[in-house]
Amino acid sequence: MLPAKAFVALYSMARSPMLKLLSIERSLAPGVVFSRKIGPIYFSNDLGNSAGYDKEGELLWLNYAMGAGFAIVGTTFNEPNEGNYLSSYLKVNPWTPLPASHGAVNYLGLPSKGVDNVVRNIERFKDECQPIPFPIGGSIMAHPKQKGKAQLEGTVECLKKLIPHVDFLEINESCPNVHHDAGNDVLEARLGGLICARDAYQGQTGRKVPIFVKLGNFGDVSQTVRFMTALGVDGLVGVNTQKNYETLKQNIFRADQE
């Protein structure tokens, strides 16, 4: 019933208020159905939310109440990030459903209030709910507005602040809506710095926090696994939002293509 631009604007503006309403949920979680162990982590079940759904840790109460087996918070940064805007006049992050195609278009661009806000929400949730077992993962990545050494140091800072409060870490190397350095040397330096910081934390506390790396695609799977294993990565997460629009467009109904 609405022109395409008005439809996108409406849903984009409604996203944050809707998440705020969902964050009010404080019901108690149902009992544990079964338990699964992956590495040092116990999961009550296999179903949980991926990063991007709960960027600030405000929906942990809702996910727990629905019986999720885990939750991933983020992606977050050492400092806040505004993300992408719908236009220079309408400063909201673009997101809209494709109702006929049972999908959505996401161009949020990783908005984040920063890791300190995430830590506060995770700790508040734990204090209120005492969740067992409900692993919480923290998704982090290099800040898109930082460059070079500052970017690496900022990512390590983010890890150090988050690691005492989560059960595992996810390094986001896959977001299609921000620039990523694709070279292996840059990736190796970035991941190597994070793994060194994780190992230093383990040496100080005796607590192992697994690191997973999220990729948009795995490329040559055997080569990717060997590369990540040599760095000390504990596992891979796949796959994130895609931007192969010509291929994806074949699955989008004409009513949604406008």
PDB file of C-alpha atoms in Angstrom:
ATOM      1  CA  MET A   1       0.000   0.000   0.000  1.00  0.00           C
ATOM      2  CA  LEU A   2       3.031   2.292   0.335  1.00  0.00           C
ATOM      3  CA  PRO A   3       5.595   3.512  -2.186  1.00  0.00           C
ATOM      4  CA  ALA A   4       8.851   1.549  -1.910  1.00  0.00           C
ATOM      5  CA  LYS A   5      10.860   4.392  -0.347  1.00  0.00           C
ATOM      6  CA  ALA A   6       8.182   5.086   2.251  1.00  0.00           C
ATOM      7  CA  PHE A   7       7.972   1.369   3.072  1.00  0.00           C
ATOM      8  CA  VAL A   8      11.734   1.143   3.666  1.00  0.00           C
ATOM      9  CA  ALA A   9      11.751   4.324   5.740  1.00  0.00           C
ATOM     10  CA  LEU A  10       8.866   3.121   7.914  1.00  0.00           C
ATOM     11  CA  TYR A  11      10.463  -0.206   8.761  1.00  0.00           C
ATOM     12  CA  SER A  12      13.906   1.294   9.269  1.00  0.00           C
ATOM     13  CA  MET A  13      12.543   3.853  11.715  1.00  0.00           C
ATOM     14  CA  ALA A  14      10.521   1.191  13.554  1.00  0.00           C
ATOM     15  CA  ARG A  15      13.431  -1.206  14.138  1.00  0.00           C
ATOM     16  CA  SER A  16      14.958   0.407  17.238  1.00  0.00           C
ATOM     17  CA  PRO A  17      11.630   1.107  19.022  1.00  0.00           C
ATOM     18  CA  MET A  18      10.526  -2.475  18.350  1.00  0.00           C
ATOM     19  CA  LEU A  19      13.743  -3.886  19.833  1.00  0.00           C
ATOM     20  CA  LYS A  20      13.218  -1.638  22.847  1.00  0.00           C
ATOM     21  CA  LEU A  21       9.762  -3.123  23.384  1.00  0.00           C
ATOM     22  CA  LEU A  22      11.141  -6.665  23.115  1.00  0.00           C
ATOM     23  CA  SER A  23      13.859  -5.851  25.653  1.00  0.00           C
ATOM     24  CA  ILE A  24      11.220  -5.381  28.376  1.00  0.00           C
ATOM     25  CA  GLU A  25      10.575  -9.140  28.523  1.00  0.00           C
ATOM     26  CA  ARG A  26      11.514 -10.608  31.915  1.00  0.00           C
ATOM     27  CA  SER A  27       9.721 -13.995  32.003  1.00  0.00           C
ATOM     28  CA  LEU A  28      11.486 -16.981  33.497  1.00  0.00           C
ATOM     29  CA  ALA A  29      13.075 -19.491  31.147  1.00  0.00           C
ATOM     30  CA  PRO A  30      11.705 -23.027  30.713  1.00  0.00           C
ATOM     31  CA  GLY A  31      13.678 -25.978  32.053  1.00  0.00           C
ATOM     32  CA  VAL A  32      16.663 -27.440  30.215  1.00  0.00           C
ATOM     33  CA  VAL A  33      15.626 -29.890  27.497  1.00  0.00           C
ATOM     34  CA  PHE A  34      19.015 -31.526  26.969  1.00  0.00           C
ATOM     35  CA  SER A  35      22.655 -30.602  27.238  1.00  0.00           C
ATOM     36  CA  ARG A  36      25.391 -30.583  24.595  1.00  0.00           C
ATOM     37  CA  LYS A  37      29.082 -29.899  25.162  1.00  0.00           C
ATOM     38  CA  ILE A  38      31.261 -28.244  22.518  1.00  0.00           C
ATOM     39  CA  GLY A  39      34.794 -27.709  23.742  1.00  0.00           C
ATOM     40  CA  PRO A  40      34.545 -26.291  27.268  1.00  0.00           C
ATOM     41  CA  ILE A  41      31.014 -24.924  26.706  1.00  0.00           C
ATOM     42  CA  TYR A  42      27.736 -26.586  27.744  1.00  0.00           C
ATOM     43  CA  PHE A  43      24.632 -25.698  25.692  1.00  0.00           C
ATOM     44  CA  SER A  44      21.092 -26.517  26.856  1.00  0.00           C
ATOM     45  CA  ASN A  45      20.081 -26.931  23.186  1.00  0.00           C
ATOM     46  CA  ASP A  46      21.252 -26.162  19.655  1.00  0.00           C
ATOM     47  CA  LEU A  47      19.105 -23.113  18.885  1.00  0.00           C
ATOM     48  CA  GLY A  48      20.157 -19.544  19.641  1.00  0.00           C
ATOM     49  CA  ASN A  49      20.482 -16.138  18.004  1.00  0.00           C
ATOM     50  CA  SER A  50      23.367 -15.092  15.787  1.00  0.00           C
ATOM     51  CA  ALA A  51      25.212 -11.780  16.011  1.00  0.00           C
ATOM     52  CA  GLY A  52      23.371  -8.776  14.598  1.00  0.00           C
ATOM     53  CA  TYR A  53      20.023  -9.625  16.182  1.00  0.00           C
ATOM     54  CA  ASP A  54      20.930  -8.381  19.659  1.00  0.00           C
ATOM     55  CA  LYS A  55      23.683  -5.852  19.126  1.00  0.00           C
ATOM     56  CA  GLU A  56      23.664  -4.413  22.658  1.00  0.00           C
ATOM     57  CA  GLY A  57      22.714  -7.405  24.833  1.00  0.00           C
ATOM     58  CA  GLU A  58      19.292  -5.909  25.503  1.00  0.00           C
ATOM     59  CA  LEU A  59      17.401  -9.019  24.344  1.00  0.00           C
ATOM     60  CA  LEU A  60      19.173 -11.602  26.528  1.00  0.00           C
ATOM     61  CA  TRP A  61      16.126 -11.750  28.810  1.00  0.00           C
ATOM     62  CA  LEU A  62      13.809 -12.417  25.860  1.00  0.00           C
ATOM     63  CA  ASN A  63      16.037 -15.097  24.321  1.00  0.00           C
ATOM     64  CA  TYR A  64      16.449 -16.853  27.661  1.00  0.00           C
ATOM     65  CA  ALA A  65      12.693 -16.713  28.304  1.00  0.00           C
ATOM     66  CA  MET A  66      12.026 -18.341  24.920  1.00  0.00           C
ATOM     67  CA  GLY A  67      14.330 -21.240  25.822  1.00  0.00           C
ATOM     68  CA  ALA A  68      17.299 -20.400  23.578  1.00  0.00           C
ATOM     69  CA  GLY A  69      20.387 -22.562  24.061  1.00  0.00           C
ATOM     70  CA  PHE A  70      22.790 -19.644  23.672  1.00  0.00           C
ATOM     71  CA  ALA A  71      22.998 -16.024  22.570  1.00  0.00           C
ATOM     72  CA  ILE A  72      25.584 -13.993  20.682  1.00  0.00           C
ATOM     73  CA  VAL A  73      25.756 -10.280  21.469  1.00  0.00           C
ATOM     74  CA  GLY A  74      27.156  -7.741  19.021  1.00  0.00           C
ATOM     75  CA  THR A  75      28.924  -7.115  16.770  1.00  0.00           C
ATOM     76  CA  THR A  76      30.440  -4.502  19.082  1.00  0.00           C
ATOM     77  CA  PHE A  77      33.526  -2.276  19.071  1.00  0.00           C
ATOM     78  CA  ASN A  78      35.838  -0.599  21.548  1.00  0.00           C
ATOM     79  CA  GLU A  79      34.093   2.685  20.682  1.00  0.00           C
ATOM     80  CA  PRO A  80      30.555   3.489  19.431  1.00  0.00           C
ATOM     81  CA  ASN A  81      29.769   3.325  15.703  1.00  0.00           C
ATOM     82  CA  GLU A  82      26.801   4.967  13.976  1.00  0.00           C
ATOM     83  CA  GLY A  83      26.533   2.480  11.104  1.00  0.00           C
ATOM     84  CA  ASN A  84      24.997   3.337   7.729  1.00  0.00           C
ATOM     85  CA  TYR A  85      22.208   5.888   7.404  1.00  0.00           C
ATOM     86  CA  LEU A  86      19.174   5.659   5.163  1.00  0.00           C
ATOM     87  CA  SER A  87      19.958   9.141   3.840  1.00  0.00           C
ATOM     88  CA  SER A  88      21.668  12.349   4.868  1.00  0.00           C
ATOM     89  CA  TYR A  89      18.268  13.603   6.039  1.00  0.00           C
ATOM     90  CA  LEU A  90      16.887  10.437   7.670  1.00  0.00           C
ATOM     91  CA  LYS A  91      19.560   9.246  10.097  1.00  0.00           C
ATOM     92  CA  VAL A  92      18.279   5.730  10.783  1.00  0.00           C
ATOM     93  CA  ASN A  93      19.947   2.432   9.911  1.00  0.00           C
ATOM     94  CA  PRO A  94      18.427   0.874   6.766  1.00  0.00           C
ATOM     95  CA  TRP A  95      16.564  -2.395   7.257  1.00  0.00           C
ATOM     96  CA  THR A  96      13.422  -3.671   5.594  1.00  0.00           C
ATOM     97  CA  PRO A  97      11.584  -6.975   5.194  1.00  0.00           C
ATOM     98  CA  LEU A  98      10.778  -8.622   1.876  1.00  0.00           C
ATOM     99  CA  PRO A  99       7.400 -10.079   2.897  1.00  0.00           C
ATOM    100  CA  ALA A 100       6.585 -11.911  -0.324  1.00  0.00           C
ATOM    101  CA  SER A 101      10.045 -13.518  -0.406  1.00  0.00           C
ATOM    102  CA  HIS A 102      10.265 -14.376   3.300  1.00  0.00           C
ATOM    103  CA  GLY A 103      13.529 -12.459   3.632  1.00  0.00           C
ATOM    104  CA  ALA A 104      14.958  -9.056   4.463  1.00  0.00           C
ATOM    105  CA  VAL A 105      17.447  -6.492   3.216  1.00  0.00           C
ATOM    106  CA  ASN A 106      20.014  -5.394   5.793  1.00  0.00           C
ATOM    107  CA  TYR A 107      22.257  -2.369   5.344  1.00  0.00           C
ATOM    108  CA  LEU A 108      22.669  -1.467   9.001  1.00  0.00           C
ATOM    109  CA  GLY A 109      26.439  -1.066   8.760  1.00  0.00           C
ATOM    110  CA  LEU A 110      27.137  -2.353  12.290  1.00  0.00           C
ATOM    111  CA  PRO A 111      25.636   0.321  14.556  1.00  0.00           C
ATOM    112  CA  SER A 112      26.974  -0.102  18.098  1.00  0.00           C
ATOM    113  CA  LYS A 113      26.966   1.806  21.375  1.00  0.00           C
ATOM    114  CA  GLY A 114      30.340   0.270  22.206  1.00  0.00           C
ATOM    115  CA  VAL A 115      31.643  -2.619  24.292  1.00  0.00           C
ATOM    116  CA  ASP A 116      31.170  -0.903  27.664  1.00  0.00           C
ATOM    117  CA  ASN A 117      27.408  -0.803  27.117  1.00  0.00           C
ATOM    118  CA  VAL A 118      27.389  -4.480  26.097  1.00  0.00           C
ATOM    119  CA  VAL A 119      29.320  -5.488  29.220  1.00  0.00           C
ATOM    120  CA  ARG A 120      26.852  -3.618  31.451  1.00  0.00           C
ATOM    121  CA  ASN A 121      23.872  -5.391  29.868  1.00  0.00           C
ATOM    122  CA  ILE A 122      25.444  -8.853  30.073  1.00  0.00           C
ATOM    123  CA  GLU A 123      26.310  -8.414  33.740  1.00  0.00           C
ATOM    124  CA  ARG A 124      22.863  -7.033  34.549  1.00  0.00           C
ATOM    125  CA  PHE A 125      21.254 -10.034  32.847  1.00  0.00           C
ATOM    126  CA  LYS A 126      23.458 -12.500  34.734  1.00  0.00           C
ATOM    127  CA  ASP A 127      22.744 -10.814  38.074  1.00  0.00           C
ATOM    128  CA  GLU A 128      18.980 -10.871  37.496  1.00  0.00           C
ATOM    129  CA  CYS A 129      18.564 -14.317  35.915  1.00  0.00           C
ATOM    130  CA  GLN A 130      21.517 -16.463  37.046  1.00  0.00           C
ATOM    131  CA  PRO A 131      21.206 -18.402  33.748  1.00  0.00           C
ATOM    132  CA  ILE A 132      22.389 -22.049  33.691  1.00  0.00           C
ATOM    133  CA  PRO A 133      23.366 -23.263  31.154  1.00  0.00           C
ATOM    134  CA  PHE A 134      23.064 -20.346  28.751  1.00  0.00           C
ATOM    135  CA  PRO A 135      26.380 -19.558  27.040  1.00  0.00           C
ATOM    136  CA  ILE A 136      26.798 -15.964  25.891  1.00  0.00           C
ATOM    137  CA  GLY A 137      29.120 -15.174  23.016  1.00  0.00           C
ATOM    138  CA  GLY A 138      30.555 -11.783  22.191  1.00  0.00           C
ATOM    139  CA  SER A 139      30.972 -10.786  18.545  1.00  0.00           C
ATOM    140  CA  ILE A 140      33.718  -8.228  17.859  1.00  0.00           C
ATOM    141  CA  MET A 141      35.618  -6.851  14.887  1.00  0.00           C
ATOM    142  CA  ALA A 142      37.940  -4.063  13.834  1.00  0.00           C
ATOM    143  CA  HIS A 143      36.240  -0.672  14.091  1.00  0.00           C
ATOM    144  CA  PRO A 144      35.396   0.489  10.536  1.00  0.00           C
ATOM    145  CA  LYS A 145      36.359   4.101  11.368  1.00  0.00           C
ATOM    146  CA  GLN A 146      39.824   3.207  12.707  1.00  0.00           C
ATOM    147  CA  LYS A 147      42.869   2.424  10.589  1.00  0.00           C
ATOM    148  CA  GLY A 148      46.144   0.528  10.860  1.00  0.00           C
ATOM    149  CA  LYS A 149      47.655   0.139  14.341  1.00  0.00           C
ATOM    150  CA  ALA A 150      44.784   1.987  16.014  1.00  0.00           C
ATOM    151  CA  GLN A 151      42.306  -0.478  14.510  1.00  0.00           C
ATOM    152  CA  LEU A 152      44.217  -3.515  15.787  1.00  0.00           C
ATOM    153  CA  GLU A 153      44.733  -2.000  19.234  1.00  0.00           C
ATOM    154  CA  GLY A 154      41.053  -1.069  19.404  1.00  0.00           C
ATOM    155  CA  THR A 155      39.981  -4.633  18.599  1.00  0.00           C
ATOM    156  CA  VAL A 156      42.298  -6.060  21.263  1.00  0.00           C
ATOM    157  CA  GLU A 157      40.934  -3.506  23.745  1.00  0.00           C
ATOM    158  CA  CYS A 158      37.412  -4.656  22.912  1.00  0.00           C
ATOM    159  CA  LEU A 159      38.382  -8.299  23.485  1.00  0.00           C
ATOM    160  CA  LYS A 160      40.035  -7.546  26.824  1.00  0.00           C
ATOM    161  CA  LYS A 161      36.933  -5.735  28.107  1.00  0.00           C
ATOM    162  CA  LEU A 162      34.519  -8.409  26.905  1.00  0.00           C
ATOM    163  CA  ILE A 163      36.369 -11.669  27.600  1.00  0.00           C
ATOM    164  CA  PRO A 164      35.724 -11.862  31.375  1.00  0.00           C
ATOM    165  CA  HIS A 165      31.972 -11.655  30.756  1.00  0.00           C
ATOM    166  CA  VAL A 166      31.384 -14.135  27.896  1.00  0.00           C
ATOM    167  CA  ASP A 167      31.739 -17.872  27.291  1.00  0.00           C
ATOM    168  CA  PHE A 168      33.148 -17.568  23.781  1.00  0.00           C
ATOM    169  CA  LEU A 169      34.233 -14.891  21.315  1.00  0.00           C
ATOM    170  CA  GLU A 170      33.268 -14.525  17.670  1.00  0.00           C
ATOM    171  CA  ILE A 171      35.569 -12.496  15.427  1.00  0.00           C
ATOM    172  CA  ASN A 172      33.475 -11.010  12.633  1.00  0.00           C
ATOM    173  CA  GLU A 173      35.450 -11.082   9.389  1.00  0.00           C
ATOM    174  CA  SER A 174      32.412 -11.238   7.178  1.00  0.00           C
ATOM    175  CA  CYS A 175      30.183  -8.155   7.280  1.00  0.00           C
ATOM    176  CA  PRO A 176      29.470  -7.119   3.660  1.00  0.00           C
ATOM    177  CA  ASN A 177      28.349  -3.607   4.562  1.00  0.00           C
ATOM    178  CA  VAL A 178      31.717  -2.330   5.789  1.00  0.00           C
ATOM    179  CA  HIS A 179      35.229  -2.445   4.350  1.00  0.00           C
ATOM    180  CA  HIS A 180      37.445  -5.395   5.306  1.00  0.00           C
ATOM    181  CA  ASP A 181      41.120  -5.969   4.566  1.00  0.00           C
ATOM    182  CA  ALA A 182      41.145  -9.198   2.593  1.00  0.00           C
ATOM    183  CA  GLY A 183      44.877  -9.955   2.505  1.00  0.00           C
ATOM    184  CA  ASN A 184      46.080 -12.980   4.464  1.00  0.00           C
ATOM    185  CA  ASP A 185      48.952 -11.009   6.027  1.00  0.00           C
ATOM    186  CA  VAL A 186      46.575  -8.392   7.437  1.00  0.00           C
ATOM    187  CA  LEU A 187      44.103 -11.044   8.566  1.00  0.00           C
ATOM    188  CA  GLU A 188      46.871 -13.098  10.179  1.00  0.00           C
ATOM    189  CA  ALA A 189      48.161 -10.060  12.079  1.00  0.00           C
ATOM    190  CA  ARG A 190      44.676  -9.116  13.265  1.00  0.00           C
ATOM    191  CA  LEU A 191      43.659 -12.608  14.383  1.00  0.00           C
ATOM    192  CA  GLY A 192      47.103 -13.317  15.790  1.00  0.00           C
ATOM    193  CA  GLY A 193      46.908 -10.255  18.028  1.00  0.00           C
ATOM    194  CA  LEU A 194      43.497 -11.291  19.325  1.00  0.00           C
ATOM    195  CA  ILE A 195      44.562 -14.866  19.998  1.00  0.00           C
ATOM    196  CA  CYS A 196      47.651 -13.637  21.872  1.00  0.00           C
ATOM    197  CA  ALA A 197      45.413 -11.439  24.044  1.00  0.00           C
ATOM    198  CA  ARG A 198      43.072 -14.386  24.679  1.00  0.00           C
ATOM    199  CA  ASP A 199      46.001 -16.660  25.583  1.00  0.00           C
ATOM    200  CA  ALA A 200      47.383 -14.035  27.962  1.00  0.00           C
ATOM    201  CA  TYR A 201      43.992 -13.883  29.702  1.00  0.00           C
ATOM    202  CA  GLN A 202      43.960 -17.680  29.966  1.00  0.00           C
ATOM    203  CA  GLY A 203      47.450 -17.642  31.461  1.00  0.00           C
ATOM    204  CA  GLN A 204      46.361 -15.133  34.107  1.00  0.00           C
ATOM    205  CA  THR A 205      43.031 -16.750  35.009  1.00  0.00           C
ATOM    206  CA  GLY A 206      43.269 -20.389  33.913  1.00  0.00           C
ATOM    207  CA  ARG A 207      40.001 -19.913  31.997  1.00  0.00           C
ATOM    208  CA  LYS A 208      39.841 -20.933  28.325  1.00  0.00           C
ATOM    209  CA  VAL A 209      37.561 -18.770  26.183  1.00  0.00           C
ATOM    210  CA  PRO A 210      37.224 -20.260  22.672  1.00  0.00           C
ATOM    211  CA  ILE A 211      37.633 -17.990  19.660  1.00  0.00           C
ATOM    212  CA  PHE A 212      35.510 -18.575  16.566  1.00  0.00           C
ATOM    213  CA  VAL A 213      35.894 -16.669  13.301  1.00  0.00           C
ATOM    214  CA  LYS A 214      32.800 -15.796  11.247  1.00  0.00           C
ATOM    215  CA  LEU A 215      33.233 -15.758   7.478  1.00  0.00           C
ATOM    216  CA  GLY A 216      30.961 -14.711   4.615  1.00  0.00           C
ATOM    217  CA  ASN A 217      32.104 -17.803   2.712  1.00  0.00           C
ATOM    218  CA  PHE A 218      34.715 -20.460   3.384  1.00  0.00           C
ATOM    219  CA  GLY A 219      36.420 -20.428  -0.038  1.00  0.00           C
ATOM    220  CA  ASP A 220      38.696 -23.468  -0.229  1.00  0.00           C
ATOM    221  CA  VAL A 221      37.471 -25.175   2.946  1.00  0.00           C
ATOM    222  CA  SER A 222      40.564 -27.313   3.543  1.00  0.00           C
ATOM    223  CA  GLN A 223      42.894 -24.357   3.061  1.00  0.00           C
ATOM    224  CA  THR A 224      40.772 -22.115   5.289  1.00  0.00           C
ATOM    225  CA  VAL A 225      40.662 -24.694   8.071  1.00  0.00           C
ATOM    226  CA  ARG A 226      44.434 -25.232   7.920  1.00  0.00           C
ATOM    227  CA  PHE A 227      45.074 -21.472   7.977  1.00  0.00           C
ATOM    228  CA  MET A 228      42.758 -20.844  10.932  1.00  0.00           C
ATOM    229  CA  THR A 229      43.982 -23.878  12.871  1.00  0.00           C
ATOM    230  CA  ALA A 230      47.606 -22.776  12.511  1.00  0.00           C
ATOM    231  CA  LEU A 231      46.663 -19.398  14.012  1.00  0.00           C
ATOM    232  CA  GLY A 232      45.014 -21.041  17.021  1.00  0.00           C
ATOM    233  CA  VAL A 233      41.373 -20.406  16.074  1.00  0.00           C
ATOM    234  CA  ASP A 234      39.003 -22.846  17.810  1.00  0.00           C
ATOM    235  CA  GLY A 235      36.249 -22.934  15.190  1.00  0.00           C
ATOM    236  CA  LEU A 236      34.493 -21.267  12.260  1.00  0.00           C
ATOM    237  CA  VAL A 237      31.051 -19.665  12.005  1.00  0.00           C
ATOM    238  CA  GLY A 238      29.267 -19.389   8.700  1.00  0.00           C
ATOM    239  CA  VAL A 239      27.814 -17.712   6.919  1.00  0.00           C
ATOM    240  CA  ASN A 240      26.968 -14.034   7.301  1.00  0.00           C
ATOM    241  CA  THR A 241      24.792 -11.701   5.216  1.00  0.00           C
ATOM    242  CA  GLN A 242      25.526 -12.032   1.516  1.00  0.00           C
ATOM    243  CA  LYS A 243      25.754  -9.361  -1.190  1.00  0.00           C
ATOM    244  CA  ASN A 244      25.781 -11.390  -4.400  1.00  0.00           C
ATOM    245  CA  TYR A 245      22.719  -9.436  -5.447  1.00  0.00           C
ATOM    246  CA  GLU A 246      22.350 -10.753  -8.982  1.00  0.00           C
ATOM    247  CA  THR A 247      22.146 -14.340  -7.716  1.00  0.00           C
ATOM    248  CA  LEU A 248      19.956 -13.487  -4.736  1.00  0.00           C
ATOM    249  CA  LYS A 249      17.604 -11.450  -6.918  1.00  0.00           C
ATOM    250  CA  GLN A 250      16.480 -14.680  -8.597  1.00  0.00           C
ATOM    251  CA  ASN A 251      14.875 -15.705  -5.296  1.00  0.00           C
ATOM    252  CA  ILE A 252      13.143 -12.370  -4.664  1.00  0.00           C
ATOM    253  CA  PHE A 253       9.518 -12.078  -5.760  1.00  0.00           C
ATOM    254  CA  ARG A 254       8.678  -9.292  -8.172  1.00  0.00           C
ATOM    255  CA  ALA A 255       6.499  -7.581  -5.557  1.00  0.00           C
ATOM    256  CA  ASP A 256       9.603  -7.124  -3.379  1.00  0.00           C
ATOM    257  CA  GLN A 257      12.061  -6.087  -6.085  1.00  0.00           C
ATOM    258  CA  GLU A 258      10.988  -2.442  -6.173  1.00  0.00           C
TER     259      GLU A 258
END
